[in-house]
Coordinates of C-alpha atoms in Angstrom, one line a residue:
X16 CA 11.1 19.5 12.8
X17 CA 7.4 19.4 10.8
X18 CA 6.9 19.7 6.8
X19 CA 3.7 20.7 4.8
X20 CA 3.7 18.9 1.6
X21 CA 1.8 21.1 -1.3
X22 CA 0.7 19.5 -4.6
X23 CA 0.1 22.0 -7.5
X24 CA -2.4 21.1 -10.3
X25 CA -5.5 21.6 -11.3
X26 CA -6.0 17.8 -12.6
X27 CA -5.8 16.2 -8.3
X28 CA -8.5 19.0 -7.7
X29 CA -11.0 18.0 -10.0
X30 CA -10.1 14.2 -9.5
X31 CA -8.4 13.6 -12.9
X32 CA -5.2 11.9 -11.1
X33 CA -4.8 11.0 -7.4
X34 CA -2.1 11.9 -5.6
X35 CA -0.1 9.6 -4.6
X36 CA 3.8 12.0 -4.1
X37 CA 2.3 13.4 -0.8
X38 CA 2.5 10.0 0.5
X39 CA 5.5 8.9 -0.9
X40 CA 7.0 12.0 0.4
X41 CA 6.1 12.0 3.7
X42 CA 6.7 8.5 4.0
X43 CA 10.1 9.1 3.8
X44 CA 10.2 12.3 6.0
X45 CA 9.1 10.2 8.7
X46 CA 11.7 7.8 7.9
X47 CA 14.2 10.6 9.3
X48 CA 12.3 12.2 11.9
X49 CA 10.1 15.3 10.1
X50 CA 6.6 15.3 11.0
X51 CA 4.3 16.4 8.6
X52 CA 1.5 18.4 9.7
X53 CA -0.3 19.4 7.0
X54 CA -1.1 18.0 3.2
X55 CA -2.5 20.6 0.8
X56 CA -3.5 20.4 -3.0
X57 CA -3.7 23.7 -4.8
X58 CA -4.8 24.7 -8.0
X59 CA -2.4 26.2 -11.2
X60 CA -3.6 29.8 -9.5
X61 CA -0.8 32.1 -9.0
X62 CA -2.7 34.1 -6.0
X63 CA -3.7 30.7 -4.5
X64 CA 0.0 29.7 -4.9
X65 CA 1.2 32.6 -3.2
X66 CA -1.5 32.7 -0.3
X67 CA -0.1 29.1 0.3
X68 CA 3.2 29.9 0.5
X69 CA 2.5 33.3 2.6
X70 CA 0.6 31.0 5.3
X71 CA 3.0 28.4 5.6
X72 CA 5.7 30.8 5.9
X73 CA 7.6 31.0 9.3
X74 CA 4.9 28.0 10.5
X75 CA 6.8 25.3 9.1
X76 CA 10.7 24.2 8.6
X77 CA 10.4 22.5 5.2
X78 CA 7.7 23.3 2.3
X79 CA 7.7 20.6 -0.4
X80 CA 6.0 21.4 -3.4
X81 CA 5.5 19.1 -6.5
X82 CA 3.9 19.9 -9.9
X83 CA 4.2 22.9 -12.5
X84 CA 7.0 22.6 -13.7
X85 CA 6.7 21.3 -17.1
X86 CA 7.6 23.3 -20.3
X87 CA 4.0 24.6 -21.0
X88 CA 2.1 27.6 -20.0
X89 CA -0.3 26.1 -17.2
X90 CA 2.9 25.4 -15.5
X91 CA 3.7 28.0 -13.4
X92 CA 5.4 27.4 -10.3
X93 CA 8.5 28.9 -10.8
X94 CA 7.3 32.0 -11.5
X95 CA 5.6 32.2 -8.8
X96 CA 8.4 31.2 -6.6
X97 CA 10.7 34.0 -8.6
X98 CA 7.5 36.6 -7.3
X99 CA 7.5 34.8 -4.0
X100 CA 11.2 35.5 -3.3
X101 CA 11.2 38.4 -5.4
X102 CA 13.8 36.6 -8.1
X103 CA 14.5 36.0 -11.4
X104 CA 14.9 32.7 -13.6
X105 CA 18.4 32.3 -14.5
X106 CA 19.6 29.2 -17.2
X107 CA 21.3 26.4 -14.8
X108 CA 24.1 25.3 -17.8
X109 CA 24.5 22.1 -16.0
X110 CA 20.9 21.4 -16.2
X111 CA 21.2 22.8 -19.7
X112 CA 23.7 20.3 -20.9
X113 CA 21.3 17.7 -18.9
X114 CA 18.3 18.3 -21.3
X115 CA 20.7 18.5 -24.3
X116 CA 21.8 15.1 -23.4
X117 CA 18.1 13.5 -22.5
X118 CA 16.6 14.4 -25.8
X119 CA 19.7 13.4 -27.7
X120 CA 19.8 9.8 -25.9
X121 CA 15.7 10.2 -27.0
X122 CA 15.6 10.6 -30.5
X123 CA 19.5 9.4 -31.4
X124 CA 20.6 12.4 -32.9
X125 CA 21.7 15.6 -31.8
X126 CA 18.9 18.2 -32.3
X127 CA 18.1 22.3 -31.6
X128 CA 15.8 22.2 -29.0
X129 CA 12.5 24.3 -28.9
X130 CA 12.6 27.0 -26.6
X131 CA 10.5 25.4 -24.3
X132 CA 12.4 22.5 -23.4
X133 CA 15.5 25.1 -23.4
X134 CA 13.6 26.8 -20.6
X135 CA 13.8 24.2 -18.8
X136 CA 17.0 24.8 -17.3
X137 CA 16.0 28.0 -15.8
X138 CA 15.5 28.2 -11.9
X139 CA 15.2 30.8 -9.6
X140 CA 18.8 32.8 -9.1
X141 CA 18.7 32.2 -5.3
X142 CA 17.6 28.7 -5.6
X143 CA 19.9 25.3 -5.0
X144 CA 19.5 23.1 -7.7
X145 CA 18.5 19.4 -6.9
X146 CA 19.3 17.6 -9.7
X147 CA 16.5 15.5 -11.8
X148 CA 18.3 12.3 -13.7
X149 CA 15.2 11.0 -14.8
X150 CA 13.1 14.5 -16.5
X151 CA 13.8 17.6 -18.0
X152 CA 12.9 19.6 -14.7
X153 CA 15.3 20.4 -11.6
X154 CA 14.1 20.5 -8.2
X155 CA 14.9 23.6 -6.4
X156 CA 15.9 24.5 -2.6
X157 CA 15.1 28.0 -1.7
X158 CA 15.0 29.3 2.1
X159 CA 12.9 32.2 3.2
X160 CA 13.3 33.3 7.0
X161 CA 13.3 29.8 8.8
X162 CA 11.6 27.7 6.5
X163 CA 13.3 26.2 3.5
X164 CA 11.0 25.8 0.7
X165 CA 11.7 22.9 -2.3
X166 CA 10.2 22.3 -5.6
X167 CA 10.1 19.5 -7.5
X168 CA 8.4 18.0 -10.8
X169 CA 4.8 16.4 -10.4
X170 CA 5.9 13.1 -12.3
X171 CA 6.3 10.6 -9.6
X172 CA 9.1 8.5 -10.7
X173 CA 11.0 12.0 -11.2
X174 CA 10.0 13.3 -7.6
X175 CA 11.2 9.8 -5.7
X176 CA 14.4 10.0 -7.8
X177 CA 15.0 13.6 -6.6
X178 CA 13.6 12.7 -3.2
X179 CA 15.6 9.7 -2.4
X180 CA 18.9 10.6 -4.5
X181 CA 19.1 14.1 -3.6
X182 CA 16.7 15.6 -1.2
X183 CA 16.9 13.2 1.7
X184 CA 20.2 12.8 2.2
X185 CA 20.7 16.7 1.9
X186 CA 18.7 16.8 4.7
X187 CA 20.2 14.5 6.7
X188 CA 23.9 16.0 6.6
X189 CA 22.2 19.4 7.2
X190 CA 19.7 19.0 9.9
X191 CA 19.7 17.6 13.1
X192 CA 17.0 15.6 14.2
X193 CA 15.5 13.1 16.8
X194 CA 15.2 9.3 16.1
X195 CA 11.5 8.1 15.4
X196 CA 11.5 4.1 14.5
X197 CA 8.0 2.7 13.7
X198 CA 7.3 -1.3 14.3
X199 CA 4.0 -2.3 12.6
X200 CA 2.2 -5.7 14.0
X201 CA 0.4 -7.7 11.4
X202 CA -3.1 -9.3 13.2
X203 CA -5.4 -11.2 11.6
X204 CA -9.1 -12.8 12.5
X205 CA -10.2 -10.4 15.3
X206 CA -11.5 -6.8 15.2
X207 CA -10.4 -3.6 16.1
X208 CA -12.3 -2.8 19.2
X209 CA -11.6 -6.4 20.6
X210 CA -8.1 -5.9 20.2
X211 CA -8.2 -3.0 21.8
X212 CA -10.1 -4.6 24.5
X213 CA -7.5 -6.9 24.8
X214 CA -4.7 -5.1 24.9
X215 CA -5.8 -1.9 27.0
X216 CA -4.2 -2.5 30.5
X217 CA -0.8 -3.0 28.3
X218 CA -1.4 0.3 26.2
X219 CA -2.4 2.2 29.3
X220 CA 1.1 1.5 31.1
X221 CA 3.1 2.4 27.4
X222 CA 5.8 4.8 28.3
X223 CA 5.3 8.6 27.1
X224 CA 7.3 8.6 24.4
X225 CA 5.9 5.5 22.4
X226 CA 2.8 6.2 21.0
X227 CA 0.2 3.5 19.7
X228 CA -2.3 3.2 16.2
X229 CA -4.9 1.2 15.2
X230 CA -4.8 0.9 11.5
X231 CA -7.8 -1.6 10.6
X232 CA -8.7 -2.4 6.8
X233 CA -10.8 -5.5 5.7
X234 CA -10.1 -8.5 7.9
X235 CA -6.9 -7.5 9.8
X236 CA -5.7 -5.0 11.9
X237 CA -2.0 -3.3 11.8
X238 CA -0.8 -1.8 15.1
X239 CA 1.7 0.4 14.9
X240 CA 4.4 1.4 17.9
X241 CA 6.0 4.5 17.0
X242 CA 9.2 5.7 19.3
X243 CA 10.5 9.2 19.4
X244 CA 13.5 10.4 21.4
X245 CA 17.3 10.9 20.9
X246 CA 19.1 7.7 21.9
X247 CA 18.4 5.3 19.4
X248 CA 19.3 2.4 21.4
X249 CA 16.9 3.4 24.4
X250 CA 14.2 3.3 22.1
X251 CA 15.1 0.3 20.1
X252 CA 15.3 -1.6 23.2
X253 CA 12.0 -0.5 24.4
X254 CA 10.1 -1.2 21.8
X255 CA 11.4 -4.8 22.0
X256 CA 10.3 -5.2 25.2
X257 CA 7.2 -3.8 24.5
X258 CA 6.4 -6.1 21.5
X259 CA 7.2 -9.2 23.9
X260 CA 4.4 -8.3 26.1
X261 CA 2.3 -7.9 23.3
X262 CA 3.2 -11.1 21.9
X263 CA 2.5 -12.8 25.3
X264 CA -1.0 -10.8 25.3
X265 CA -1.7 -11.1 21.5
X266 CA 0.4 -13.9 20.1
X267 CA -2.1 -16.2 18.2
X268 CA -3.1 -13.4 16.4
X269 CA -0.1 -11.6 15.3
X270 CA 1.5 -12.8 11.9
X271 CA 4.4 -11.1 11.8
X272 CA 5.8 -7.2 11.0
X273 CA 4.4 -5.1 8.7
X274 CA 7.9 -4.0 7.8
X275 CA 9.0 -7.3 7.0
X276 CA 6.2 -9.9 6.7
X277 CA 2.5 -10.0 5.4
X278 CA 0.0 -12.6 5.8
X279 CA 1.0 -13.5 2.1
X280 CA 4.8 -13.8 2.7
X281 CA 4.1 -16.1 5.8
X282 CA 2.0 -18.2 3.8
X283 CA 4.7 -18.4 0.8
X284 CA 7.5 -19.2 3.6
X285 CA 5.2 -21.8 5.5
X286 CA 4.4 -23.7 2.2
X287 CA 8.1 -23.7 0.9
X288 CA 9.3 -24.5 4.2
X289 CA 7.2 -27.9 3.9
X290 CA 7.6 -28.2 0.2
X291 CA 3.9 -27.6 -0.2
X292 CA 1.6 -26.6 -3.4
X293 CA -1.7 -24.4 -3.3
X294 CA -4.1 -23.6 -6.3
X295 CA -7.1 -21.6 -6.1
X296 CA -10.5 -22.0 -7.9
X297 CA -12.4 -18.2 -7.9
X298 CA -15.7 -17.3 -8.4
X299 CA -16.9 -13.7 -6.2
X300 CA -13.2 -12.9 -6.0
X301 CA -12.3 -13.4 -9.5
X302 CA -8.3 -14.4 -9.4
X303 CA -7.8 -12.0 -6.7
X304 CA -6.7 -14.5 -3.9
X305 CA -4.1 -15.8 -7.0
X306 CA -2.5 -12.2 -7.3
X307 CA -2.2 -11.5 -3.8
X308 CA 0.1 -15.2 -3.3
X309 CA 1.8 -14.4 -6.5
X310 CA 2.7 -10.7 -5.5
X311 CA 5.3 -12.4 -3.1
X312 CA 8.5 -12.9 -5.2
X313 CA 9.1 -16.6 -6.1
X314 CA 5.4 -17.3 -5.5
X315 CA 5.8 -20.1 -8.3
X316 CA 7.8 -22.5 -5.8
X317 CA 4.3 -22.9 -4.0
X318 CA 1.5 -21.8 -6.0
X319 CA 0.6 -23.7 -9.2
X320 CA -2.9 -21.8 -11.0
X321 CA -6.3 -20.2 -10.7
X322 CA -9.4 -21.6 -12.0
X323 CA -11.6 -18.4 -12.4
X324 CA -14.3 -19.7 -12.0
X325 CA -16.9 -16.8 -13.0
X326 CA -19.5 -18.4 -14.5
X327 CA -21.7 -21.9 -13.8
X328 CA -20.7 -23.4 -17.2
X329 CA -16.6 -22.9 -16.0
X330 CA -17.5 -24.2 -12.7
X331 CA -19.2 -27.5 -14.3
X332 CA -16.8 -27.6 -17.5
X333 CA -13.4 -27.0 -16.4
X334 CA -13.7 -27.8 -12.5
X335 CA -16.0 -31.0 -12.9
X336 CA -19.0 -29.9 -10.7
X337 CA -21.9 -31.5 -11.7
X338 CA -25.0 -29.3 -13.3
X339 CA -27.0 -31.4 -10.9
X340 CA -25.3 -30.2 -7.6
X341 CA -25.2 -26.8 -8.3
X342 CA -29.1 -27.0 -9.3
X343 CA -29.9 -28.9 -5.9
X344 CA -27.5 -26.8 -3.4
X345 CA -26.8 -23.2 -5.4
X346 CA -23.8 -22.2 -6.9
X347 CA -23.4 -20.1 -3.8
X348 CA -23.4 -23.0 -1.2
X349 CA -21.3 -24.7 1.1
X350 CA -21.4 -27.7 -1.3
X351 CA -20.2 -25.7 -4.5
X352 CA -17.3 -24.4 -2.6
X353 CA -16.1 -27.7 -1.2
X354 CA -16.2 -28.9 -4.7
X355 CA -14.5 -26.4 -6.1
X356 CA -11.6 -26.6 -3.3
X357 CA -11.4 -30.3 -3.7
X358 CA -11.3 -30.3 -7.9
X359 CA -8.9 -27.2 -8.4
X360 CA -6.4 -29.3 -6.2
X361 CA -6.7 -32.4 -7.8
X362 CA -6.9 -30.8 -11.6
X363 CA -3.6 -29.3 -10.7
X364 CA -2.3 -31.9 -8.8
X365 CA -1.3 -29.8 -5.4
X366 CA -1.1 -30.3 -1.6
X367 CA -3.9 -27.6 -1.4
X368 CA -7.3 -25.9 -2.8
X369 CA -8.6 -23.0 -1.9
X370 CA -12.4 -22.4 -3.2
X371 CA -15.1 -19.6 -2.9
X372 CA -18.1 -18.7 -4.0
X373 CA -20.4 -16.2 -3.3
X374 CA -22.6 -12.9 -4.3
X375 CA -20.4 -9.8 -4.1
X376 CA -23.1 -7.8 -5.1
X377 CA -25.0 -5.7 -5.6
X378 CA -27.3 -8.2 -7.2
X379 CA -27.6 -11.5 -5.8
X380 CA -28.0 -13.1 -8.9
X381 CA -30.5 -15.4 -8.8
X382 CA -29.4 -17.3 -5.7
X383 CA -31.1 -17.6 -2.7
X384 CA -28.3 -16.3 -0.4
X385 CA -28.1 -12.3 0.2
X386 CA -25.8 -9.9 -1.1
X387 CA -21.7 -10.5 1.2
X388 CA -22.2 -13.9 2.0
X389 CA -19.4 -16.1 0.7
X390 CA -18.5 -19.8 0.9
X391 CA -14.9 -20.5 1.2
X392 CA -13.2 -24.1 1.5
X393 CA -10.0 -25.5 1.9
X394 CA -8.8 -28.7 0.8
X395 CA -6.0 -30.0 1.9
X396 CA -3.6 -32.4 3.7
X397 CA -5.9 -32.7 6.8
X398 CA -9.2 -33.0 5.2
X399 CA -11.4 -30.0 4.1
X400 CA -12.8 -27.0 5.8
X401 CA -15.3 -24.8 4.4
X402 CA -17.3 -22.1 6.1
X403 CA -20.3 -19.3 5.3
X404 CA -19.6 -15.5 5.9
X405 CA -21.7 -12.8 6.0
X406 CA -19.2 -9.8 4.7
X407 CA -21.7 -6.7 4.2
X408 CA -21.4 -4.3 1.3
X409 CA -19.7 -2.7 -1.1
X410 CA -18.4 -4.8 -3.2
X411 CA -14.8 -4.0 -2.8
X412 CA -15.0 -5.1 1.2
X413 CA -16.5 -8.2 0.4
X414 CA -13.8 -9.3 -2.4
X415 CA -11.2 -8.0 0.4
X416 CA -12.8 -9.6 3.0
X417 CA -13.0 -12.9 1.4
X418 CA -9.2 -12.6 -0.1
X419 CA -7.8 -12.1 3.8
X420 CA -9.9 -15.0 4.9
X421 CA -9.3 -17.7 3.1
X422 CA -5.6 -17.3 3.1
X423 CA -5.9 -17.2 6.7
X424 CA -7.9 -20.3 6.9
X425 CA -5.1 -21.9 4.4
X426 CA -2.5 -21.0 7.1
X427 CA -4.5 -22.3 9.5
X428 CA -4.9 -25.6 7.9
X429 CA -1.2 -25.7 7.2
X430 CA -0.3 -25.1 10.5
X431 CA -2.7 -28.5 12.1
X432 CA -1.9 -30.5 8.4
X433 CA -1.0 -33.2 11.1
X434 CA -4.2 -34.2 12.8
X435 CA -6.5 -36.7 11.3
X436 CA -8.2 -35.7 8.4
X437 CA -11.7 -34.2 8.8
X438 CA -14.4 -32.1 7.2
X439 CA -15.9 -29.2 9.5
X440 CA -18.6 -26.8 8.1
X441 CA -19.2 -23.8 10.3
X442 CA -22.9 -22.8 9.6
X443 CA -22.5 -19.2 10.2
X444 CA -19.7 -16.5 10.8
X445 CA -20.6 -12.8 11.0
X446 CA -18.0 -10.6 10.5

């Protein structure tokens, strides 16, 4: 079975809001075997509306459409679905006595409502309701020849409520469908085309129905094994078996499931497991290596404070560096790093330091280093490591670039904490 998912609104056309239902929604079509083929935006047109819906029709199984269906006069969708299925809007009392209730619980009294929140509760005559407990707007099911068509309200948290509430698991008990199950590998420290380089004799012999993605972002690659068929068990077993050659193949790299584990969540369970403490110090990355640790829940087990350490006078003030240093190495230098590593961990007394430095861009402040290189060191148990990285523009790769790395240098150290302690500089890393 294959959806198209249509958003309705002039705001994601001219780039006002971003989308973010379409993948939401197809996230969870996936989840119960409906590929989506298509994602469309539209504007609040009613004869782009119905074009839409004429060209999808018969071509897909399911339509879903969010947005335009708020009280005011821009929103127009179910109107257009009444001219679509040549219908009319009929009051829903149920979703009536819904709204009546909502704006009561609102303002603590019981109120008339204005005639456009009382409109509210009309849907099309032919139309299911799906019911919306967190808005004023119903979704609605309508089916035209063999594709079923289904609205719902552009507010997100209303759309996942009617998604995974109602919509879903009306699906499920109506529709038959085959299994898909997707198995996402976490790797970290090696590129896309020499993983694929590694791993192509292996993907070359996967079975037909288990297919194989890349999915690289700033320093990591996520392969993802989706199976399709209908015996669950056949697949499940196969993708096991599967994954254990990749492991054989791939192991040193892999960090765990994308469905389970990120490199964050190993890191947090590698730490507690050893009843270890890491602070960061920040400069280029400004606290972001500190949110990614603490978005793993009970972060504050392991992880103690930040230092952002933005500008020189925080760096000499509040970490201890000495003006002299930074004048004689750069406050983009191995040397600064080190120090910063080394100072964060002892100012807040724990087992490890992470420090980093560098020119983000697009200006390379006055230092003599060029715009992406970054200096991160780790301080810890086993001595210090620090390093120099050459991460290339924009901006936004290098801060990502230098997030993933030094968290998977800390796991690195963690893991050989129990060799003799040492300090290693590598003078250059291109990545």
């Amino acid at each position: 079975m294959n959806a198209t998912i249509v958003t309705i609104g002039d705001e994601i056309l001219i780039g006002q809001i971003t989308d973010t239902n379409s993948g939401y929604i197809a996230k969870a079509l996936d989840h119960i075997g409906i590929d989506v083929h298509e994602m469309l935006s539209v504007s609040d047109d009613r004869a782009h509306i119905l074009e839409t819906f004429s060209r999808l029709q018969d071509k897909c199984d399911f339509v879903l459409i969010t947005g335009g269906l708020g009280p005011t006069k821009d929103d127009i969708t179910k109107k257009t679905l009444c001219e679509y299925f040549d219908d009319t809007l009929v009051q829903d009392n149920s979703v009536l006595a819904h709204v009546e209730a909502l704006f009561a619980r609102i303002t603590g009294r019981v109120a008339p409502l204005l005639q456009t929140n009382i409109d509210q509760a009309l849907v099309p005559s032919k139309s299911q309701v799906l019911f919306n407990h967190f808005g004023t707007a119903p979704g609605m099911w309508l089916q035209k020849g063999k594709t079923v068509f289904v609205s719902m309200p552009g507010v997100p948290y209303e759309m996942k409520g009617i998604i995974d509430n109602v919509l879903i698991p009306k699906i499920v008990s109506e529709f038959r469908r085959p299994y898909i199950i997707h198995r996402t590998l976490m790797t970290y420290g090696v590129g896309e085309s020499m993983l694929a380089n590694m791993i192509a004799a292996w993907e070359d012999n996967l079975p037909p129905f288990i297919k194989l993605a890349y999915l690289p972002s700033p320093g990591r690659v996520r392969l993802r094994l989706s199976a399709r068929g209908s015996n669950k068990a056949i697949l499940e077993n196969e993708l096991i078996s599967q994954i254990s050659q990749l492991q054989q193949l791939i192991g040193d790299v892999i960090v765990g499931f994308e469905e389970t584990e990120s490199l964050e969540v190993v890191l947090g369970r590698e730490l507690s497991k050893r009843n270890l403490s890491v602070s960061t110090a920040e400069s280029c990355t400004g606290g972001k290596i500190a949110q990614v640790i603490t978005s793993v829940p009970g972060a504050s087990a392991y992880f103690k404070g930040s230092v952002v350490a933005y500008s020189k006078d925080v760096k000499i003030n509040l970490l201890g560096i000495s003006r002299e240093v930074i004048k004689e190495n750069s406050v983009v230098s191995a040397v600064v790093a080190t120090a910063m590593a080394e100072n964060v961990k002892n100012l807040l007394g724990t087992d490890y330091g992470i420090g980093v430095t560098g020119n983000a861009g697009p200006a390379t402040d006055d230092t003599p280093e060029e715009v992406g290189v970054v200096f991160i060191a780790v301080s810890g148990l086993a001595g210090t490591v620090v390093s120099r990285f050459e991460f290339g523009q924009p901006r936004e790769k290098v801060i990502d670039r230098c997030v993933v790395k030094a968290l998977e240098i800390l796991k690195d150290e963690i893991l050989k904490a129990d060799k003799t302690p040492y300090t290693v500089f590598t003078p250059f890393y291109k990545q």
